[in-house]
XYZ file of C-alpha atoms in Angstrom:
592
model
C 0.000 0.000 0.000
C 2.886 2.402 0.750
C 4.259 1.850 -2.732
C 0.878 2.713 -4.243
C 0.627 5.869 -2.160
C 3.995 7.087 -3.419
C 3.118 6.603 -7.058
C 2.521 9.829 -9.041
C -1.027 10.600 -10.110
C -0.216 9.671 -13.713
C 1.106 6.270 -12.633
C -1.950 5.655 -10.457
C -4.214 6.555 -13.366
C -2.442 4.050 -15.605
C -2.782 1.440 -12.864
C -6.470 2.246 -12.612
C -6.762 1.889 -16.387
C -5.084 -1.535 -16.283
C -7.321 -2.688 -13.442
C -10.342 -1.330 -15.294
C -9.480 -3.299 -18.417
C -8.943 -6.399 -16.312
C -12.284 -5.903 -14.619
C -13.997 -5.415 -17.991
C -12.523 -8.682 -19.238
C -13.529 -10.426 -15.998
C -17.048 -9.023 -16.264
C -17.326 -10.165 -19.877
C -16.172 -13.646 -18.928
C -18.570 -13.646 -15.999
C -21.407 -12.483 -18.248
C -20.544 -15.240 -20.698
C -20.752 -17.855 -17.949
C -23.942 -16.295 -16.609
C -25.382 -16.229 -20.116
C -24.727 -19.944 -20.376
C -26.376 -20.432 -16.976
C -29.233 -18.157 -18.016
C -29.696 -20.150 -21.212
C -29.768 -23.341 -19.175
C -32.265 -21.783 -16.757
C -34.460 -20.500 -19.586
C -34.400 -23.912 -21.160
C -35.432 -25.418 -17.838
C -38.217 -22.836 -17.441
C -39.396 -23.508 -20.993
C -39.370 -27.234 -20.281
C -41.238 -26.695 -17.011
C -43.845 -24.556 -18.796
C -44.276 -27.200 -21.480
C -44.421 -29.918 -18.847
C -46.917 -27.900 -16.807
C -49.224 -27.516 -19.821
C -48.962 -31.211 -20.698
C -49.394 -32.203 -17.047
C -52.493 -30.003 -16.715
C -53.950 -31.585 -19.837
C -53.151 -35.092 -18.573
C -54.499 -34.247 -15.110
C -57.738 -32.895 -16.583
C -58.226 -36.011 -18.720
C -57.140 -38.202 -15.793
C -59.888 -36.656 -13.649
C -62.460 -37.399 -16.371
C -61.251 -41.007 -16.638
C -61.291 -41.375 -12.850
C -64.808 -39.943 -12.729
C -65.918 -42.417 -15.407
C -64.461 -45.427 -13.563
C -66.027 -44.300 -10.285
C -69.335 -43.625 -12.024
C -69.311 -47.174 -13.392
C -67.996 -48.769 -10.189
C -70.790 -47.355 -8.016
C -73.584 -47.356 -10.572
C -76.568 -49.312 -9.251
C -76.909 -51.371 -12.444
C -73.239 -52.426 -12.277
C -73.522 -53.210 -8.568
C -76.666 -55.309 -9.146
C -74.996 -57.162 -12.031
C -71.891 -58.084 -9.999
C -73.911 -59.039 -6.896
C -76.417 -61.099 -8.897
C -75.569 -64.823 -8.734
C -78.282 -65.952 -11.146
C -76.782 -66.429 -14.683
C -80.151 -65.904 -16.351
C -80.754 -62.718 -14.406
C -77.280 -61.508 -15.348
C -78.056 -62.139 -19.013
C -81.231 -60.064 -18.742
C -79.195 -57.125 -17.406
C -76.936 -57.014 -20.499
C -79.051 -54.428 -22.446
C -79.054 -52.066 -19.462
C -75.280 -52.329 -19.088
C -74.760 -51.888 -22.821
C -76.866 -48.695 -22.903
C -75.009 -47.370 -19.862
C -71.605 -47.927 -21.487
C -72.741 -46.427 -24.796
C -73.869 -43.255 -22.985
C -70.643 -43.019 -20.975
C -68.548 -43.526 -24.133
C -69.789 -40.176 -25.435
C -68.448 -38.308 -22.378
C -64.835 -38.335 -23.597
C -63.509 -38.941 -27.133
C -60.989 -41.754 -27.290
C -62.849 -44.226 -25.043
C -62.412 -47.579 -26.791
C -64.153 -50.019 -24.459
C -65.449 -50.787 -20.951
C -64.643 -54.166 -19.392
C -66.360 -55.408 -16.205
C -64.710 -58.346 -14.424
C -66.499 -60.106 -11.572
C -64.889 -61.931 -8.660
C -65.793 -65.288 -10.260
C -64.124 -64.348 -13.543
C -67.285 -63.446 -15.477
C -66.817 -60.464 -17.806
C -68.920 -57.983 -19.735
C -67.548 -55.698 -22.461
C -69.098 -53.168 -24.814
C -66.788 -54.132 -27.713
C -66.269 -57.759 -26.723
C -62.826 -57.237 -25.210
C -61.380 -59.811 -22.806
C -58.656 -59.543 -20.194
C -56.555 -62.181 -22.012
C -56.172 -59.839 -25.011
C -54.021 -57.450 -23.001
C -50.805 -57.869 -21.063
C -52.324 -56.149 -18.022
C -51.571 -56.954 -14.410
C -53.505 -54.654 -12.097
C -52.400 -54.212 -8.478
C -54.480 -55.710 -5.699
C -55.950 -52.342 -4.734
C -56.285 -50.581 -8.076
C -57.648 -47.032 -8.047
C -57.617 -45.537 -11.566
C -54.390 -47.469 -12.214
C -52.892 -46.854 -15.672
C -51.190 -49.872 -17.224
C -48.341 -49.751 -19.700
C -49.509 -48.917 -23.229
C -51.212 -51.755 -25.114
C -52.016 -52.400 -28.740
C -55.799 -52.141 -29.142
C -58.136 -52.512 -32.083
C -61.249 -50.397 -32.407
C -63.457 -50.376 -35.508
C -60.697 -52.206 -37.387
C -57.989 -49.643 -36.496
C -54.905 -50.608 -34.505
C -53.717 -48.011 -32.011
C -51.954 -47.627 -28.698
C -54.131 -47.475 -25.627
C -54.085 -47.540 -21.830
C -56.011 -49.964 -19.651
C -57.240 -48.054 -16.570
C -58.350 -50.315 -13.713
C -60.357 -49.614 -10.544
C -61.561 -52.095 -7.949
C -65.307 -52.155 -7.334
C -66.629 -52.409 -3.778
C -70.199 -53.199 -2.815
C -72.279 -50.195 -1.769
C -75.277 -52.346 -0.815
C -75.447 -52.353 2.984
C -77.407 -55.628 2.855
C -75.103 -57.519 0.524
C -71.278 -57.745 0.913
C -71.091 -54.119 2.021
C -67.636 -52.571 1.338
C -66.314 -55.937 0.064
C -64.555 -56.117 -3.281
C -66.950 -57.544 -5.875
C -65.126 -56.928 -9.141
C -63.087 -54.607 -11.275
C -63.762 -52.050 -14.029
C -61.162 -51.656 -16.792
C -61.493 -48.670 -19.117
C -59.627 -48.792 -22.446
C -58.704 -45.335 -23.760
C -56.677 -44.121 -26.725
C -53.172 -43.055 -25.576
C -53.481 -39.764 -27.463
C -56.574 -38.905 -25.420
C -54.414 -38.142 -22.376
C -52.621 -35.258 -24.107
C -55.864 -33.944 -25.558
C -54.254 -33.185 -28.906
C -51.532 -30.990 -27.343
C -49.156 -29.911 -30.131
C -45.557 -30.860 -29.362
C -44.373 -30.597 -32.961
C -43.400 -26.896 -32.894
C -40.178 -27.162 -30.895
C -36.616 -25.899 -31.305
C -34.918 -27.751 -34.217
C -33.184 -30.854 -32.971
C -35.208 -30.947 -29.738
C -37.013 -34.187 -28.889
C -39.871 -34.649 -26.405
C -41.029 -38.046 -25.204
C -43.963 -39.063 -22.995
C -43.274 -42.469 -21.412
C -45.573 -44.973 -19.715
C -44.696 -46.817 -16.516
C -42.482 -49.265 -18.496
C -40.613 -46.374 -20.207
C -42.308 -47.044 -23.531
C -42.912 -43.963 -25.692
C -46.631 -43.225 -26.210
C -46.336 -39.615 -27.450
C -43.467 -37.725 -29.119
C -42.658 -35.189 -31.799
C -40.598 -38.033 -33.331
C -43.588 -40.051 -34.539
C -41.488 -42.997 -35.734
C -40.377 -43.721 -32.153
C -43.894 -44.049 -30.662
C -44.310 -47.542 -29.232
C -40.569 -48.097 -28.823
C -38.829 -48.406 -25.435
C -36.817 -45.419 -24.237
C -33.564 -46.190 -22.419
C -33.009 -43.675 -19.641
C -29.416 -43.069 -18.483
C -28.260 -45.402 -15.714
C -27.910 -42.570 -13.182
C -31.508 -41.428 -13.936
C -30.576 -37.769 -13.435
C -33.510 -35.359 -13.763
C -31.288 -32.711 -15.379
C -27.837 -32.819 -16.895
C -25.719 -33.905 -19.838
C -25.798 -37.541 -20.966
C -24.796 -39.685 -23.900
C -27.853 -40.772 -25.910
C -27.419 -42.709 -29.165
C -23.711 -41.788 -29.137
C -24.395 -38.036 -28.976
C -23.969 -35.543 -26.152
C -27.486 -34.471 -25.123
C -28.981 -32.168 -22.481
C -31.730 -34.140 -20.750
C -34.614 -33.077 -18.501
C -36.876 -35.672 -16.897
C -40.146 -34.997 -15.075
C -42.441 -37.487 -13.371
C -46.086 -37.987 -14.437
C -47.406 -39.547 -11.214
C -51.013 -39.725 -12.445
C -50.129 -42.441 -14.983
C -46.833 -43.613 -13.480
C -44.923 -42.295 -16.495
C -42.300 -39.687 -17.327
C -41.777 -36.567 -19.452
C -38.381 -36.439 -21.173
C -36.859 -33.609 -23.220
C -33.570 -33.987 -25.119
C -31.547 -31.166 -26.749
C -28.286 -31.874 -28.620
C -25.277 -30.083 -27.133
C -24.405 -28.285 -30.384
C -27.983 -26.978 -30.681
C -28.090 -26.016 -27.013
C -24.959 -23.799 -27.118
C -25.247 -22.554 -30.697
C -26.374 -19.037 -29.768
C -24.038 -18.662 -26.801
C -20.987 -19.586 -28.894
C -21.980 -17.020 -31.488
C -22.373 -14.473 -28.691
C -18.889 -15.276 -27.367
C -17.311 -14.557 -30.761
C -19.158 -11.255 -31.111
C -18.209 -10.299 -27.543
C -14.501 -10.796 -28.164
C -14.643 -8.654 -31.334
C -16.534 -5.910 -29.478
C -13.996 -6.055 -26.633
C -11.062 -5.502 -28.993
C -12.749 -2.559 -30.692
C -13.750 -1.111 -27.314
C -10.153 -1.208 -26.012
C -8.869 0.670 -29.048
C -11.599 3.298 -28.745
C -10.948 3.809 -25.009
C -7.229 4.582 -25.362
C -7.665 8.047 -26.950
C -10.263 9.492 -24.510
C -8.353 7.971 -21.597
C -5.203 9.956 -22.478
C -7.231 13.192 -22.815
C -9.048 12.634 -19.527
C -5.773 11.800 -17.773
C -4.225 15.175 -18.705
C -7.364 17.143 -17.860
C -7.800 15.593 -14.402
C -4.275 15.939 -12.999
C -4.421 19.676 -12.200
C -7.916 19.642 -10.565
C -6.928 16.615 -8.489
C -3.779 18.361 -7.244
C -5.799 21.430 -6.212
C -8.299 19.266 -4.384
C -5.452 17.348 -2.758
C -3.924 20.518 -1.303
C -7.332 21.675 -0.057
C -7.957 18.347 1.709
C -4.541 18.485 3.363
C -5.238 21.937 4.865
C -8.784 21.299 6.151
C -9.343 18.718 8.866
C -12.521 17.276 10.386
C -15.302 19.770 11.080
C -18.805 19.380 12.431
C -21.828 19.151 10.166
C -22.896 22.732 10.816
C -19.924 24.198 8.948
C -19.904 24.683 5.180
C -17.058 24.260 2.723
C -15.828 27.225 0.638
C -13.770 25.725 -2.182
C -12.053 28.128 -4.578
C -10.078 27.043 -7.588
C -10.989 24.572 -10.307
C -14.551 24.120 -11.558
C -14.540 20.545 -10.294
C -13.564 21.633 -6.778
C -16.219 24.378 -6.699
C -18.894 21.968 -7.842
C -17.846 19.468 -5.163
C -18.025 22.191 -2.492
C -21.444 23.415 -3.628
C -22.884 19.900 -3.798
C -21.441 18.983 -0.437
C -23.006 22.041 1.217
C -26.329 21.238 -0.428
C -26.069 17.659 0.862
C -25.586 18.890 4.448
C -28.645 21.134 4.153
C -30.684 18.272 2.693
C -29.633 15.970 5.546
C -30.860 18.498 8.129
C -34.168 18.957 6.258
C -34.672 15.211 5.906
C -34.006 14.693 9.610
C -36.788 17.111 10.509
C -39.137 15.502 7.991
C -38.313 12.053 9.365
C -39.273 13.085 12.886
C -42.525 14.623 11.629
C -43.430 11.557 9.537
C -42.861 8.891 12.221
C -46.488 8.946 13.279
C -47.725 8.728 9.693
C -45.414 5.802 8.960
C -46.639 3.961 12.050
C -50.261 4.423 11.010
C -49.431 3.262 7.491
C -47.786 0.106 8.829
C -50.819 -0.637 10.984
C -53.097 -0.273 7.951
C -50.810 -2.520 5.930
C -50.913 -5.261 8.593
C -54.685 -4.940 8.768
C -54.923 -5.339 4.982
C -52.676 -8.414 5.136
C -54.858 -9.831 7.892
C -58.034 -9.249 5.861
C -56.381 -10.818 2.817
C -55.406 -13.970 4.700
C -58.830 -14.199 6.297
C -60.457 -14.000 2.874
C -58.379 -16.985 1.766
C -60.406 -19.321 3.995
C -62.755 -20.224 1.180
C -65.252 -23.004 2.093
C -64.727 -24.882 -1.151
C -66.036 -28.021 0.521
C -69.547 -26.585 -0.137
C -69.135 -27.555 -3.778
C -68.234 -31.133 -2.837
C -71.262 -31.232 -0.541
C -73.589 -29.994 -3.274
C -72.257 -32.723 -5.588
C -73.007 -35.264 -2.881
C -76.522 -33.872 -2.398
C -77.195 -34.077 -6.123
C -75.938 -37.662 -6.162
C -78.213 -38.604 -3.278
C -81.185 -36.826 -4.847
C -80.718 -38.755 -8.094
C -80.558 -42.128 -6.368
C -83.073 -41.934 -3.528
C -85.303 -39.443 -1.743
C -84.304 -39.847 1.892
C -84.140 -37.603 4.969
C -80.341 -37.375 4.678
C -80.791 -34.682 2.038
C -82.727 -32.512 4.463
C -80.039 -32.957 7.124
C -77.209 -32.137 4.748
C -78.880 -29.029 3.336
C -79.725 -27.822 6.822
C -76.118 -28.244 7.953
C -74.860 -26.604 4.780
C -77.177 -23.628 5.316
C -75.892 -23.150 8.871
C -72.285 -23.233 7.726
C -72.875 -20.777 4.898
C -74.722 -18.278 7.087
C -72.012 -18.572 9.720
C -69.175 -18.034 7.225
C -70.608 -14.742 5.918
C -71.357 -13.194 9.324
C -69.518 -9.899 9.798
C -67.891 -10.305 13.205
C -64.240 -11.392 13.402
C -64.445 -13.223 16.736
C -66.957 -15.771 18.016
C -67.397 -18.159 20.915
C -65.614 -21.503 20.836
C -69.041 -23.161 21.123
C -70.025 -21.536 17.782
C -66.911 -22.944 16.116
C -67.738 -26.374 17.544
C -71.301 -26.243 16.178
C -70.009 -25.411 12.694
C -67.460 -28.260 12.923
C -70.263 -30.618 13.991
C -72.463 -29.441 11.106
C -69.620 -30.037 8.659
C -68.954 -33.510 10.115
C -72.684 -34.368 9.842
C -72.457 -33.669 6.129
C -69.328 -35.768 5.702
C -70.651 -38.702 7.758
C -73.764 -38.780 5.578
C -71.641 -38.520 2.478
C -69.372 -41.399 3.493
C -72.165 -43.523 5.053
C -70.819 -43.117 8.602
C -67.429 -44.477 7.630
C -65.902 -42.430 10.431
C -67.018 -41.069 13.804
C -66.738 -37.629 15.408
C -66.064 -36.854 19.071
C -65.881 -33.459 20.758
C -64.323 -33.413 24.234
C -64.402 -29.776 25.407
C -65.267 -28.679 28.966
C -68.303 -26.422 29.349
C -66.132 -23.827 31.079
C -64.084 -23.337 27.889
C -66.971 -23.244 25.404
C -67.504 -19.540 26.126
C -63.892 -18.695 25.141
C -63.627 -15.988 22.471
C -61.721 -17.122 19.352
C -61.264 -15.873 15.756
C -63.990 -17.083 13.385
C -63.437 -20.067 11.042
C -60.345 -21.561 12.670
C -61.727 -25.066 13.385
C -63.595 -25.895 10.157
C -60.521 -25.661 7.833
C -58.593 -27.996 10.172
C -61.501 -30.461 10.333
C -61.808 -30.323 6.545
C -58.077 -31.071 6.140
C -58.408 -34.003 8.544
C -61.321 -35.477 6.538
C -60.003 -35.000 3.007
C -56.330 -35.718 3.608
C -56.496 -38.075 6.580
C -59.761 -40.024 6.829
C -61.102 -40.084 3.250
C -58.073 -41.906 1.710
C -58.440 -44.564 4.404
C -60.937 -47.275 3.445
C -61.398 -48.454 7.040
C -63.439 -46.973 9.892
C -61.902 -43.729 11.149
C -62.332 -41.251 13.986
C -61.924 -37.465 14.318
C -61.624 -35.849 17.747
C -61.632 -32.221 18.929
C -60.359 -31.444 22.442
C -59.613 -28.286 24.388
C -57.913 -27.563 27.708
C -56.347 -24.730 29.657
C -52.533 -24.727 29.600
C -51.559 -24.550 33.268
C -47.840 -24.247 32.436
C -48.191 -20.942 30.575
C -50.987 -19.718 32.821
C -52.865 -17.893 30.058
C -53.099 -20.091 26.938
C -55.962 -22.116 25.437
C -54.966 -25.361 23.682
C -57.343 -26.827 21.073
C -56.457 -30.024 19.163
C -57.971 -31.572 16.030
C -56.807 -35.182 15.668
C -57.595 -38.072 13.337
C -56.458 -41.657 12.957
C -56.222 -41.445 9.163
C -53.384 -42.118 6.724
C -51.080 -39.505 8.269
C -48.373 -37.478 6.506
C -45.028 -38.716 5.226
C -41.896 -37.280 6.867
C -40.805 -35.184 3.875
C -44.158 -33.439 3.477
C -44.531 -33.027 7.262
C -41.117 -31.332 7.420
C -42.169 -28.958 4.629
C -45.413 -28.058 6.455
C -43.550 -27.438 9.723
C -40.993 -25.273 7.921
C -43.790 -23.143 6.455
C -45.447 -22.855 9.884
C -42.263 -21.666 11.585
C -40.987 -19.395 8.810
C -41.993 -15.814 8.059
C -42.965 -16.543 4.461
C -46.639 -16.424 3.615
C -48.433 -18.925 1.415
C -49.219 -17.516 -2.020
C -52.822 -17.691 -3.273
C -51.819 -19.666 -6.421
C -50.608 -22.475 -4.181
C -54.209 -23.399 -3.396
C -53.736 -26.918 -4.580
C -51.352 -27.641 -1.768
C -52.919 -29.570 1.131
C -51.373 -27.124 3.649
C -53.005 -23.874 2.438
C -55.866 -24.109 4.990
C -53.348 -24.690 7.785
C -51.166 -21.786 6.620
C -54.079 -19.338 6.437
C -55.361 -20.219 9.921
C -51.796 -20.071 11.287
C -51.077 -16.611 9.842
C -54.473 -15.277 10.960
C -53.725 -16.369 14.524
C -50.247 -14.817 14.392
C -51.592 -11.527 13.041
C -54.238 -11.585 15.753
C -52.123 -12.632 18.762
C -48.431 -12.431 17.753
C -45.718 -14.868 16.664
C -45.799 -16.840 19.933
C -49.183 -18.273 18.931
C -50.575 -20.254 16.016
C -50.548 -23.889 14.886
C -48.319 -26.895 15.374
C -48.641 -30.270 13.677
C -47.676 -33.837 14.511
C -48.219 -36.804 12.213
C -47.126 -40.372 11.592
C -47.859 -42.357 8.467
C -50.780 -44.790 8.956
C -51.213 -43.566 12.560
C -52.919 -40.226 12.110
C -52.382 -36.487 12.482
C -52.775 -34.012 15.353
C -53.033 -30.243 14.714
C -52.683 -28.056 17.830
C -54.001 -24.491 18.182
C -52.426 -22.234 20.831
C -54.058 -18.870 21.552
C -54.454 -16.651 24.632
C -57.544 -17.361 26.732
C -60.189 -14.649 26.333
C -63.520 -15.466 27.964
C -66.845 -13.860 27.180
C -67.478 -11.040 29.653
C -63.982 -11.450 31.177
C -64.926 -14.608 33.111
C -62.268 -16.835 34.716
C -61.682 -19.971 32.592
C -60.479 -22.122 35.500
């Protein structure tokens, strides 16, 4: 450093010039590497967008196929046919089944056949298909299970198709109730899943493959490879560079969990880096020209700056530290005068800003309060009772099958929930929340034919506690749809509440179920979101934890970061969600 200080100004300027050129070269090299990374990222984003569109199309068609298999599995005519043990009676039901399948075939283009298989091996098919025609091995508990692609014939045409299998369980409470009585296999054209999505218009040299569960290609922009097996690299990397067919390729692999398949995109290395290599050549040419053009103005600037810098140097040597109330009076070069004037203006601005800052503190505080209130209202609005739509579907299903008192009970409970959800007040009694949870559970127990039970164990002394509105129902809904519903056995949901004697002022409410539970990876993600400051975005509504996140953030906005939700779960053992809030009794009563 001492050597640098003793260098003349001209020498220091040349050193600065050399360092500047070095930095420019380093920046260009860095930009080149970042451009390559940016190209890779853009390619990944493009692939993700393409995959997202294809996945949405497949998911939409998957939902239709699943609805069709469920519609057939629990249709009364199908149930009667599989439960009927009289061969002659079964034969008489054939026209009804045929008409049913013909009507359902018009729901979605690409449906090739329906195949019903009974427990005793008897079959019924719209097009005369048999299980022996296909190399299909369904799992023991098939639920809209997609097989590997098969070769199917329909109206004389040979095409690739999927066999989608679902086990059928008896819904007759008087005859083999909930026992497996058969299986429905739906044959659909493989192209139906993509819904005609155009994957032809891609970057030249780029290949896209949709694979089934055996890694056989069922859709690609390379039409000649459809039906052939695709050999994934041995390391099965989702992203990276691999050797495919003797060529260096950039590969991206995405899972298609709905059908057990994969989405694969391949880009040759020379195609991938074509633009970036062209950019590198142009950059080097521009750098050379830029260096030549910078030499002349650099020499002129060097000579023009030496004298002003020397004047400023002498001024800085004479004047030492002063307080902020003093002003500089620089005489000499234009540069020095401008620096003095601007510096004095800066000191005046600092004093003015300090006074304005003091005056605006109150306004800023009020603005922050309004912002927090808006965030609170936004999160509260996210608690959208979308289960009402599921309930209405259930009511319509019941109305179409039988006119029974359950409909009246469900609509009454639904009406109570709806009126409660649109009431204006922000806080209610815990007993009100319990009544809404009970109304919701009444609907679900009717819907699932009392497949699970509901227990509420809350002392009378705590039922008059004041709590934020709609904090129990979203947790109960999560427990039903993500814990109890996927479980085919009898389940139980329990709500408890007690006064936390350790803290001395907290109310603990738990919502627990003995359902399927949550795997460790997903549980860790939920806990991370609960204990982090990030808020759940509205477009993440498909995630199973959105209801939990909204309730958690509402409680934290209402009571502070020491309160909110906690979650415990174990796969196949159940889930427990705990609410911790301060005790506030109606009328200021003592909870103990």
